[in-house]
Amino acid sequence: MLLIFGNPIDHSKSPLMHNYFLKKMGINECYGRFLLQDGSKIIEKFKELKINGANVTIPHKEWAYKLADEVRGIATKIGAVNTLVREGEKVIGYNTDAPGFLEAIKEFEYKKPLIIGAGGTAKALSVVLPNAHILNRSPKRLEFFKSKTKVFTWDSINEFNYDLIINTTSAGLNDENLPAPEDILEKLFKNAKYAVDVIYGKETAFLKMAKKFNLKTKSGLDMLVYQGILAMELFLKKKIDKEKAAKIYFEILKD
Ligand code: NDP
């Protein structure tokens, strides 16, 4: 048994997409969802339920990082775990969000990325895109990035020559807001080649605007799929043909 821990968890597409994949591949495993109120109980719950693996979503990724018996790979740098795997009596933590994002944009040729937003997703992406600069609405969350890279608020941005613009904010998730003022985005889009949003399930105002500037765009659906495939490799403890698997996941998930 596999499942996803989160709060809220109703909206998660993970059970749908993973069960479809498991069925298509004839793998004898199933994937559920678990509404976990108290993140500090995550590993206890994992062991009590005797599951083989789990994904972790908002707001428990930091708890999973802190409490896993061992944390491996890029998760040690990110400080957040989105995948837990049973290994004997131990529960091992990994992060597939950031490598999933990289896998999702692997055909893009970019040199200078700009990340908009400074929350959890921005932190994860900044580990795999160490040369990315950060633009955020307000200064507080930028503190974390200051010693590592260049950071800007809407008021201080004075560089606009990026080729890849990534929206990691929640602006546009439940509204038509842009993640930064239109005049800033206009200057950025004029020079850029690609725009990527981590939001999925809709075309955001950010991506709509990027298309008007003829940028190549990608929604968060690709990131969702590839973080899922990388997690599935860890659950099944074997390599998966990613392109073949992605085709199956995209059959059931549509933006
Ligand atoms: P956080 O709450 O950690 O960070 C939110 C960020 O968004 C902050 O930088 C905040 O700025 C900014 N923000 C919020 N509202 C606005 C606004 N109206 N205008 C401009 N900036 C705004 O969020 P997460 O990093 O956890 O998640 C962000 C998004 O990523 C969510 O939409 C989530 O669904 C998506 N996601 C997608 C994944 C996928 O697989 N595709 C995986 C993980 C997340 P400030 O500091 O000024 O408040």
Tab-separated table of C-alpha atoms and ligand atoms in Angstrom:
chain	number	residue	atom	x	y	z
A	1	MET	CA	0.000	0.000	0.000
A	2	LEU	CA	1.156	3.523	-0.940
A	3	LEU	CA	-0.532	6.812	-0.069
A	4	ILE	CA	-0.233	10.582	0.169
A	5	PHE	CA	-0.230	12.466	3.485
A	6	GLY	CA	-1.471	16.058	3.506
A	7	ASN	CA	-3.965	18.554	4.917
A	8	PRO	CA	-6.138	19.249	2.951
A	9	ILE	CA	-5.840	16.178	0.774
A	10	ASP	CA	-9.161	15.903	-1.143
A	11	HIS	CA	-7.815	17.836	-4.120
A	12	SER	CA	-4.698	15.684	-4.627
A	13	LYS	CA	-4.374	14.076	-8.043
A	14	SER	CA	-1.739	11.600	-6.835
A	15	PRO	CA	-4.116	8.677	-6.073
A	16	LEU	CA	-5.796	9.002	-9.482
A	17	MET	CA	-2.571	9.210	-11.479
A	18	HIS	CA	-0.601	6.573	-9.566
A	19	ASN	CA	-3.451	4.041	-9.479
A	20	TYR	CA	-3.935	4.478	-13.231
A	21	PHE	CA	-0.211	3.868	-13.795
A	22	LEU	CA	-0.053	0.850	-11.457
A	23	LYS	CA	-3.080	-0.725	-13.145
A	24	LYS	CA	-1.754	-0.076	-16.665
A	25	MET	CA	1.612	-1.622	-15.746
A	26	GLY	CA	-0.036	-4.620	-14.046
A	27	ILE	CA	1.719	-3.844	-10.760
A	28	ASN	CA	0.054	-5.333	-7.698
A	29	GLU	CA	0.036	-2.186	-5.526
A	30	CYS	CA	-2.490	0.538	-4.726
A	31	TYR	CA	-2.291	4.210	-3.705
A	32	GLY	CA	-4.602	5.997	-1.247
A	33	ARG	CA	-4.878	9.354	0.520
A	34	PHE	CA	-4.546	10.142	4.232
A	35	LEU	CA	-5.719	13.348	5.881
A	36	LEU	CA	-3.008	13.951	8.486
A	37	GLN	CA	-3.776	16.758	10.932
A	38	ASP	CA	-0.635	16.560	13.032
A	39	GLY	CA	2.571	16.527	10.967
A	40	SER	CA	4.647	15.521	13.995
A	41	LYS	CA	2.972	12.081	13.800
A	42	ILE	CA	3.886	11.415	10.167
A	43	ILE	CA	6.523	8.706	10.647
A	44	GLU	CA	4.602	7.093	13.508
A	45	LYS	CA	1.542	6.894	11.216
A	46	PHE	CA	3.617	5.543	8.320
A	47	LYS	CA	4.860	2.674	10.520
A	48	GLU	CA	1.491	2.045	12.140
A	49	LEU	CA	-0.221	1.755	8.743
A	50	LYS	CA	2.501	-0.670	7.565
A	51	ILE	CA	2.665	1.015	4.164
A	52	ASN	CA	5.511	0.610	1.664
A	53	GLY	CA	5.780	4.249	0.656
A	54	ALA	CA	4.121	7.654	0.810
A	55	ASN	CA	4.170	11.069	-0.741
A	56	VAL	CA	3.968	14.101	1.476
A	57	THR	CA	2.286	17.363	0.560
A	58	ILE	CA	1.429	20.695	2.176
A	59	PRO	CA	1.941	21.346	5.080
A	60	HIS	CA	3.974	18.330	6.211
A	61	LYS	CA	7.128	18.306	4.024
A	62	GLU	CA	9.315	19.845	6.742
A	63	TRP	CA	8.007	17.412	9.366
A	64	ALA	CA	8.831	14.486	7.063
A	65	TYR	CA	12.342	15.897	6.638
A	66	LYS	CA	12.845	16.291	10.383
A	67	LEU	CA	11.425	12.944	11.417
A	68	ALA	CA	12.432	10.432	8.709
A	69	ASP	CA	14.910	7.815	10.004
A	70	GLU	CA	17.286	8.895	7.239
A	71	VAL	CA	17.170	11.580	4.524
A	72	ARG	CA	18.937	10.998	1.214
A	73	GLY	CA	19.944	12.927	-1.893
A	74	ILE	CA	18.885	16.462	-2.756
A	75	ALA	CA	16.342	16.481	0.139
A	76	THR	CA	19.251	16.995	2.551
A	77	LYS	CA	19.966	20.347	0.875
A	78	ILE	CA	16.336	21.379	0.383
A	79	GLY	CA	15.226	20.654	3.941
A	80	ALA	CA	11.896	19.195	2.780
A	81	VAL	CA	10.803	15.624	1.989
A	82	ASN	CA	7.976	14.747	-0.405
A	83	THR	CA	8.622	10.989	-0.673
A	84	LEU	CA	8.954	8.408	2.114
A	85	VAL	CA	10.034	4.834	1.420
A	86	ARG	CA	10.111	1.804	3.722
A	87	GLU	CA	13.469	0.084	3.881
A	88	GLY	CA	13.218	-2.773	6.370
A	89	GLU	CA	12.288	-1.169	9.687
A	90	LYS	CA	13.450	2.279	8.541
A	91	VAL	CA	11.599	5.092	6.756
A	92	ILE	CA	13.816	6.941	4.276
A	93	GLY	CA	13.023	10.477	3.051
A	94	TYR	CA	13.664	11.894	-0.437
A	95	ASN	CA	12.692	14.973	-2.436
A	96	THR	CA	11.468	14.427	-6.003
A	97	ASP	CA	9.808	17.869	-6.471
A	98	ALA	CA	12.982	19.658	-7.537
A	99	PRO	CA	14.434	16.901	-9.772
A	100	GLY	CA	10.908	16.412	-11.172
A	101	PHE	CA	10.877	20.075	-12.176
A	102	LEU	CA	14.261	19.688	-13.935
A	103	GLU	CA	13.036	16.582	-15.744
A	104	ALA	CA	9.910	18.509	-16.835
A	105	ILE	CA	11.964	21.255	-18.519
A	106	LYS	CA	14.813	19.081	-19.825
A	107	GLU	CA	14.251	20.064	-23.471
A	108	PHE	CA	14.540	23.791	-22.664
A	109	GLU	CA	17.890	25.439	-23.397
A	110	TYR	CA	18.383	28.190	-20.823
A	111	LYS	CA	21.271	29.907	-19.094
A	112	LYS	CA	19.701	32.539	-16.822
A	113	PRO	CA	16.616	31.535	-14.826
A	114	LEU	CA	14.518	33.870	-12.697
A	115	ILE	CA	12.331	32.390	-9.976
A	116	ILE	CA	9.293	34.453	-8.976
A	117	GLY	CA	8.295	33.700	-5.378
A	118	ALA	CA	10.340	32.842	-2.306
A	119	GLY	CA	8.296	30.127	-0.557
A	120	GLY	CA	8.881	26.380	-0.186
A	121	THR	CA	8.779	25.598	-3.909
A	122	ALA	CA	11.196	28.445	-4.716
A	123	LYS	CA	13.616	27.082	-2.084
A	124	ALA	CA	13.489	23.603	-3.615
A	125	LEU	CA	13.985	24.881	-7.170
A	126	SER	CA	16.830	27.184	-6.152
A	127	VAL	CA	18.810	24.122	-5.022
A	128	VAL	CA	18.653	22.552	-8.501
A	129	LEU	CA	18.943	25.943	-10.283
A	130	PRO	CA	21.717	27.507	-8.177
A	131	ASN	CA	22.337	30.392	-10.592
A	132	ALA	CA	18.669	31.497	-10.572
A	133	HIS	CA	17.891	34.969	-9.231
A	134	ILE	CA	14.787	35.450	-7.073
A	135	LEU	CA	11.993	38.031	-7.369
A	136	ASN	CA	9.403	38.279	-4.592
A	137	ARG	CA	6.517	40.598	-3.676
A	138	SER	CA	7.857	41.314	-0.187
A	139	PRO	CA	11.344	41.235	1.393
A	140	LYS	CA	10.890	38.884	4.379
A	141	ARG	CA	11.146	35.514	2.614
A	142	LEU	CA	14.051	36.802	0.480
A	143	GLU	CA	16.320	36.724	3.555
A	144	PHE	CA	16.840	32.973	3.078
A	145	PHE	CA	18.259	33.485	-0.452
A	146	LYS	CA	20.327	36.638	0.112
A	147	SER	CA	23.638	34.931	0.914
A	148	LYS	CA	23.264	32.539	-2.039
A	149	THR	CA	22.103	34.573	-5.021
A	150	LYS	CA	20.752	37.917	-6.243
A	151	VAL	CA	17.311	38.799	-4.913
A	152	PHE	CA	14.808	41.504	-5.852
A	153	THR	CA	11.476	42.834	-4.686
A	154	TRP	CA	9.030	44.415	-7.128
A	155	ASP	CA	10.512	47.797	-6.177
A	156	SER	CA	14.168	46.906	-6.536
A	157	ILE	CA	14.283	44.776	-9.700
A	158	ASN	CA	16.646	46.307	-12.240
A	159	GLU	CA	17.690	43.268	-14.338
A	160	PHE	CA	15.432	41.897	-17.009
A	161	ASN	CA	17.707	39.709	-19.154
A	162	TYR	CA	16.578	36.222	-18.128
A	163	ASP	CA	15.742	33.442	-20.593
A	164	LEU	CA	13.602	31.293	-18.274
A	165	ILE	CA	10.936	32.800	-15.980
A	166	ILE	CA	9.401	30.494	-13.369
A	167	ASN	CA	6.334	31.290	-11.299
A	168	THR	CA	6.405	29.505	-7.939
A	169	THR	CA	3.913	31.804	-6.195
A	170	SER	CA	0.303	30.866	-5.550
A	171	ALA	CA	-0.860	33.936	-7.529
A	172	GLY	CA	-3.217	32.598	-10.174
A	173	LEU	CA	-4.061	29.415	-8.297
A	174	ASN	CA	-7.598	30.481	-7.328
A	175	ASP	CA	-7.730	33.828	-9.151
A	176	GLU	CA	-6.540	35.627	-12.277
A	177	ASN	CA	-3.698	37.464	-10.505
A	178	LEU	CA	-0.243	37.822	-11.998
A	179	PRO	CA	2.721	36.932	-9.734
A	180	ALA	CA	4.301	40.377	-10.320
A	181	PRO	CA	3.076	43.724	-11.736
A	182	GLU	CA	2.309	43.654	-15.461
A	183	ASP	CA	5.008	46.193	-16.399
A	184	ILE	CA	7.710	44.054	-14.752
A	185	LEU	CA	6.504	40.901	-16.487
A	186	GLU	CA	6.360	42.759	-19.776
A	187	LYS	CA	10.048	43.692	-19.509
A	188	LEU	CA	10.960	40.139	-18.501
A	189	PHE	CA	8.912	38.439	-21.231
A	190	LYS	CA	10.398	40.692	-23.936
A	191	ASN	CA	13.823	39.078	-23.334
A	192	ALA	CA	12.844	35.565	-22.252
A	193	LYS	CA	12.427	32.309	-24.196
A	194	TYR	CA	10.490	30.193	-21.708
A	195	ALA	CA	7.864	30.656	-18.989
A	196	VAL	CA	7.008	27.869	-16.568
A	197	ASP	CA	4.308	27.824	-13.897
A	198	VAL	CA	4.221	25.307	-11.057
A	199	ILE	CA	0.438	25.693	-10.812
A	200	TYR	CA	-1.483	22.991	-12.650
A	201	GLY	CA	-5.103	22.305	-13.537
A	202	LYS	CA	-5.633	25.637	-15.315
A	203	GLU	CA	-3.916	28.074	-17.626
A	204	THR	CA	-2.818	30.878	-15.300
A	205	ALA	CA	-2.819	34.579	-16.175
A	206	PHE	CA	1.009	34.324	-16.051
A	207	LEU	CA	1.130	31.689	-18.803
A	208	LYS	CA	-1.572	33.447	-20.860
A	209	MET	CA	0.505	36.625	-20.804
A	210	ALA	CA	3.730	34.734	-21.648
A	211	LYS	CA	2.029	33.230	-24.718
A	212	LYS	CA	1.208	36.728	-25.978
A	213	PHE	CA	4.971	37.342	-26.021
A	214	ASN	CA	5.464	34.091	-27.992
A	215	LEU	CA	7.306	32.357	-25.180
A	216	LYS	CA	7.372	28.562	-24.935
A	217	THR	CA	5.319	27.686	-21.859
A	218	LYS	CA	4.794	24.788	-19.517
A	219	SER	CA	2.308	24.378	-16.663
A	220	GLY	CA	2.918	22.612	-13.356
A	221	LEU	CA	1.347	19.435	-14.709
A	222	ASP	CA	4.673	18.256	-16.123
A	223	MET	CA	6.356	18.826	-12.757
A	224	LEU	CA	3.547	16.919	-11.042
A	225	VAL	CA	3.973	13.997	-13.438
A	226	TYR	CA	7.771	13.811	-13.219
A	227	GLN	CA	7.950	14.172	-9.427
A	228	GLY	CA	5.417	11.319	-9.400
A	229	ILE	CA	7.477	9.129	-11.731
A	230	LEU	CA	10.639	9.719	-9.671
A	231	ALA	CA	8.695	8.857	-6.501
A	232	MET	CA	7.328	5.702	-8.179
A	233	GLU	CA	10.895	4.598	-9.006
A	234	LEU	CA	11.733	4.911	-5.316
A	235	PHE	CA	8.576	3.051	-4.239
A	236	LEU	CA	9.157	0.194	-6.697
A	237	LYS	CA	12.954	0.286	-6.120
A	238	LYS	CA	13.634	0.081	-9.855
A	239	LYS	CA	14.243	2.350	-12.862
A	240	ILE	CA	11.215	3.298	-14.952
A	241	ASP	CA	11.299	4.349	-18.627
A	242	LYS	CA	10.330	7.976	-17.896
A	243	GLU	CA	8.968	8.875	-21.320
A	244	LYS	CA	6.822	5.744	-21.501
A	245	ALA	CA	5.576	6.365	-17.972
A	246	ALA	CA	4.905	10.076	-18.664
A	247	LYS	CA	2.642	9.096	-21.596
A	248	ILE	CA	0.577	6.932	-19.263
A	249	TYR	CA	0.347	9.644	-16.572
A	250	PHE	CA	-0.658	12.297	-19.137
A	251	GLU	CA	-3.464	10.016	-20.437
A	252	ILE	CA	-5.279	10.411	-17.128
A	253	LEU	CA	-4.218	13.978	-16.241
A	254	LYS	CA	-5.271	16.866	-18.390
A	255	ASP	CA	-4.842	20.587	-17.727
B	1	NDP	P1	4.418	29.214	-0.109
B	1	NDP	O1	3.202	29.528	0.671
B	1	NDP	O2	5.598	28.599	0.569
B	1	NDP	O3	4.947	30.586	-0.855
B	1	NDP	C1	4.081	31.410	-1.493
B	1	NDP	C2	4.865	32.471	-2.304
B	1	NDP	O4	3.919	33.085	-3.171
B	1	NDP	C3	5.505	33.594	-1.487
B	1	NDP	O5	6.719	33.969	-2.082
B	1	NDP	C4	4.473	34.739	-1.595
B	1	NDP	O6	5.024	36.027	-1.530
B	1	NDP	C5	3.975	34.504	-2.997
B	1	NDP	N1	2.622	35.010	-3.249
B	1	NDP	C6	1.457	34.565	-2.740
B	1	NDP	N2	0.411	35.267	-3.260
B	1	NDP	C7	0.944	36.169	-4.124
B	1	NDP	C8	0.404	37.180	-4.979
B	1	NDP	N3	-0.919	37.403	-5.038
B	1	NDP	N4	1.248	37.896	-5.740
B	1	NDP	C9	2.585	37.681	-5.704
B	1	NDP	N5	3.165	36.756	-4.912
B	1	NDP	C10	2.357	36.006	-4.125
B	1	NDP	O7	3.933	28.318	-1.324
B	1	NDP	P2	4.571	26.997	-1.965
B	1	NDP	O8	5.936	27.305	-2.465
B	1	NDP	O9	4.403	25.866	-1.002
B	1	NDP	O10	3.580	26.726	-3.204
B	1	NDP	C11	3.470	27.640	-4.260
B	1	NDP	C12	2.684	27.018	-5.418
B	1	NDP	O11	3.360	25.866	-5.924
B	1	NDP	C13	1.279	26.550	-5.049
B	1	NDP	O12	0.398	27.092	-6.023
B	1	NDP	C14	1.358	25.024	-5.187
B	1	NDP	O13	0.126	24.508	-5.612
B	1	NDP	C15	2.428	24.860	-6.253
B	1	NDP	N6	3.134	23.546	-6.258
B	1	NDP	C16	3.099	22.754	-7.395
B	1	NDP	C17	3.780	21.535	-7.459
B	1	NDP	C18	3.689	20.671	-8.687
B	1	NDP	O14	4.016	19.476	-8.627
B	1	NDP	N7	3.304	21.193	-9.817
B	1	NDP	C19	4.559	21.027	-6.295
B	1	NDP	C20	4.570	21.946	-5.162
B	1	NDP	C21	3.867	23.160	-5.155
B	1	NDP	P3	5.200	36.829	-0.092
B	1	NDP	O15	6.497	36.316	0.494
B	1	NDP	O16	5.274	38.258	-0.482
B	1	NDP	O17	4.005	36.489	0.746
